Amino acid sequence: MSVGALVVAGGYLYADAQDWVPGWFTVQPAEVPQAPFITQEPVAVASPSPETAVTDVDPDAPKPSAAEVQRLAQKVRKDDRTGTSTNVSVVDYLDGTVYADVDAADPQTPASTTKLLTAIAAVSELGGDFTTTTTVMWVPKTRTLTLVAGGDVLLAAGEGHHGDVQSEEDAAVGWAGIGDLAAEVADALADDARPVKVQIDDSAYPGPAWPKEWPDYAFANGYAGKVTGLAINAGRLTDDNYAARSDDPSLDAGKALATQLEKRGVSVTGEVTRASSPVADDARAREVASVESAPLASVVRHLLSVSDNTVAEQVARDLARETGRQVTPKGEANAIKAALDAMGVDTTGLVLHDGAGYSDKNLISPATFTSALLAAKDVPALDGLLDWLPLAGLEGTVETRYDGLPSAGYWRAKTGSLTGVTAIVGVEMTADGRPLAIALLADGMGYGQVGPMGAFDDFLGALAECGCAG
């Protein structure tokens, strides 16, 4: 399985919406030269240099001492910055050897690390090339155009870029656009200049649009938007990451369609409304436009990198829909667990109420996370999983968190935090070149992330510097 390139720096965990965190703790860089992370392509950054990147993991790389790793894990729990609810799993990423188990089977509140399981489940079941389709249906008799939700909440208001972008991290955003649909509609109705009406149909995503387990402050502060299967840039009202969110993203997408149609010479009459019944039930309706979303692999890379709650929840609902389950939080939870079970993941004690990790009732054990990382290696669709996880010192929620720390460039991870909860899961390379699957979860913490994050990062730094062959 390919893993992404390795380089420097980290990011500030800002509520659970994006998990951004500045690096408050510093330690001396490793004196033992570290093996670079496995990668498909050399990274265009200075340290470690692209020339040191390798394309394979050496299965004969020295294994760390299990006794030493266990000692370090126990030290994290005893650290006065964490506590007795700190549980740890460290497993050899190549052969599954258990190096540390500190109540690793104990399910805990996982916060945004939940997104990793959502991503693994969705891609394993649907494939990395899976796309969703947004359509426009036309009923000539009533002169009504209906914009139908298909699961893409990252539409552009205008024309989409369809993958023609510099950054793979953000490629999913605006892949397809409302303007693309309007252009197709204008072509289809080119010989008919009479006014049309516009409505939206998001009945395939019954909701609730705002999961009952999600806190109200998350919407008020722009950490997440309502999930309806249809939205422009996850419902953001401006381009700011924490912008105010639309109260009805589907309806706003319909209004954007009306605007784009007018720009192309199609006259729209009346207000944009919500269809009173599913357009699929109307035998008179025919499709006049459609666009495909970004491939699921690209969507997953985006949601893991920036910890996008809205997109993660939408992906979970798409998984439920595509597997014939209710498109609800309960349905998506069942779909995620079923996909993980099919992979052979240890899901003992798994409880899910959403796909993003905002519910404080979710329960996932560290052992489930490391089990999922190892199981993913055997699923061809998940070959790029570790490339999708942000790299410490370079990308996403760990861009600046590891500035000056040994893990920078050697640790790909998904962060998670809620009040009283600190978590991080991923794969790290030791100084001896051995990749380790790691899950660190702590709940029942006091207010604030600096302390437990510092303890976790000290532990991860010790593993990154570990020339501690057993």
mmCIF file of N, CA and C in Angstrom, residues 13 23 47 50 94 120 161 182 188 197 210 236 273 287 308 310 359 411 413 418 424 453:
data_model
loop_
_atom_site.group_PDB
_atom_site.id
_atom_site.type_symbol
_atom_site.label_atom_id
_atom_site.label_comp_id
_atom_site.label_asym_id
_atom_site.label_seq_id
_atom_site.Cartn_x
_atom_site.Cartn_y
_atom_site.Cartn_z
ATOM 1 N N LEU A 13 -6.103 22.935 16.539
ATOM 2 C CA LEU A 13 -7.378 22.238 16.679
ATOM 3 C C LEU A 13 -8.414 23.263 17.119
ATOM 4 N N GLY A 23 1.630 24.364 17.400
ATOM 5 C CA GLY A 23 2.573 23.591 18.202
ATOM 6 C C GLY A 23 3.101 24.412 19.355
ATOM 7 N N SER A 47 12.493 19.515 3.548
ATOM 8 C CA SER A 47 12.958 18.558 4.540
ATOM 9 C C SER A 47 11.860 17.576 4.916
ATOM 10 N N PRO A 50 13.484 15.490 -1.267
ATOM 11 C CA PRO A 50 12.849 14.528 -2.168
ATOM 12 C C PRO A 50 13.770 13.357 -2.506
ATOM 13 N N LEU A 94 3.015 -3.366 9.140
ATOM 14 C CA LEU A 94 3.329 -4.365 8.130
ATOM 15 C C LEU A 94 2.817 -5.752 8.481
ATOM 16 N N ILE A 120 -12.888 5.028 5.404
ATOM 17 C CA ILE A 120 -12.490 3.657 5.082
ATOM 18 C C ILE A 120 -13.699 2.834 4.670
ATOM 19 N N HIS A 161 -14.510 22.918 -11.973
ATOM 20 C CA HIS A 161 -13.174 22.797 -12.567
ATOM 21 C C HIS A 161 -12.911 21.381 -13.079
ATOM 22 N N ALA A 182 -26.706 24.640 -15.667
ATOM 23 C CA ALA A 182 -27.451 25.696 -16.363
ATOM 24 C C ALA A 182 -27.113 25.721 -17.850
ATOM 25 N N ALA A 188 -30.587 22.569 -23.962
ATOM 26 C CA ALA A 188 -31.758 21.708 -24.170
ATOM 27 C C ALA A 188 -33.012 22.502 -24.497
ATOM 28 N N LYS A 197 -40.164 27.653 -14.532
ATOM 29 C CA LYS A 197 -40.140 27.671 -13.072
ATOM 30 C C LYS A 197 -39.027 26.740 -12.597
ATOM 31 N N TRP A 210 -29.851 18.491 10.178
ATOM 32 C CA TRP A 210 -28.909 18.763 11.279
ATOM 33 C C TRP A 210 -29.062 17.619 12.280
ATOM 34 N N ARG A 236 -21.589 26.996 2.752
ATOM 35 C CA ARG A 236 -20.969 28.246 3.212
ATOM 36 C C ARG A 236 -21.537 29.426 2.428
ATOM 37 N N THR A 273 -38.823 27.015 -5.313
ATOM 38 C CA THR A 273 -39.544 26.316 -4.252
ATOM 39 C C THR A 273 -39.026 24.882 -4.111
ATOM 40 N N GLU A 287 -34.810 13.942 -17.870
ATOM 41 C CA GLU A 287 -33.550 14.576 -17.498
ATOM 42 C C GLU A 287 -33.046 15.464 -18.630
ATOM 43 N N ASP A 308 -13.658 18.094 7.461
ATOM 44 C CA ASP A 308 -14.917 18.734 7.087
ATOM 45 C C ASP A 308 -16.097 17.911 7.595
ATOM 46 N N THR A 310 -19.412 18.524 7.511
ATOM 47 C CA THR A 310 -20.552 18.434 6.592
ATOM 48 C C THR A 310 -20.314 17.365 5.536
ATOM 49 N N SER A 359 -20.937 13.832 17.554
ATOM 50 C CA SER A 359 -21.709 13.289 18.661
ATOM 51 C C SER A 359 -20.776 12.806 19.766
ATOM 52 N N TRP A 411 4.712 11.315 10.058
ATOM 53 C CA TRP A 411 3.461 10.988 10.760
ATOM 54 C C TRP A 411 2.289 11.471 9.934
ATOM 55 N N ALA A 413 -1.855 11.546 9.958
ATOM 56 C CA ALA A 413 -2.795 11.338 11.054
ATOM 57 C C ALA A 413 -4.100 12.089 10.875
ATOM 58 N N LEU A 418 -13.110 17.225 21.130
ATOM 59 C CA LEU A 418 -14.338 17.813 21.645
ATOM 60 C C LEU A 418 -14.001 18.277 23.056
ATOM 61 N N ILE A 424 -6.058 11.109 18.360
ATOM 62 C CA ILE A 424 -5.314 11.165 17.111
ATOM 63 C C ILE A 424 -5.008 9.740 16.669
ATOM 64 N N MET A 453 -2.707 17.117 24.201
ATOM 65 C CA MET A 453 -2.041 17.087 22.903
ATOM 66 C C MET A 453 -0.532 17.067 23.068
#
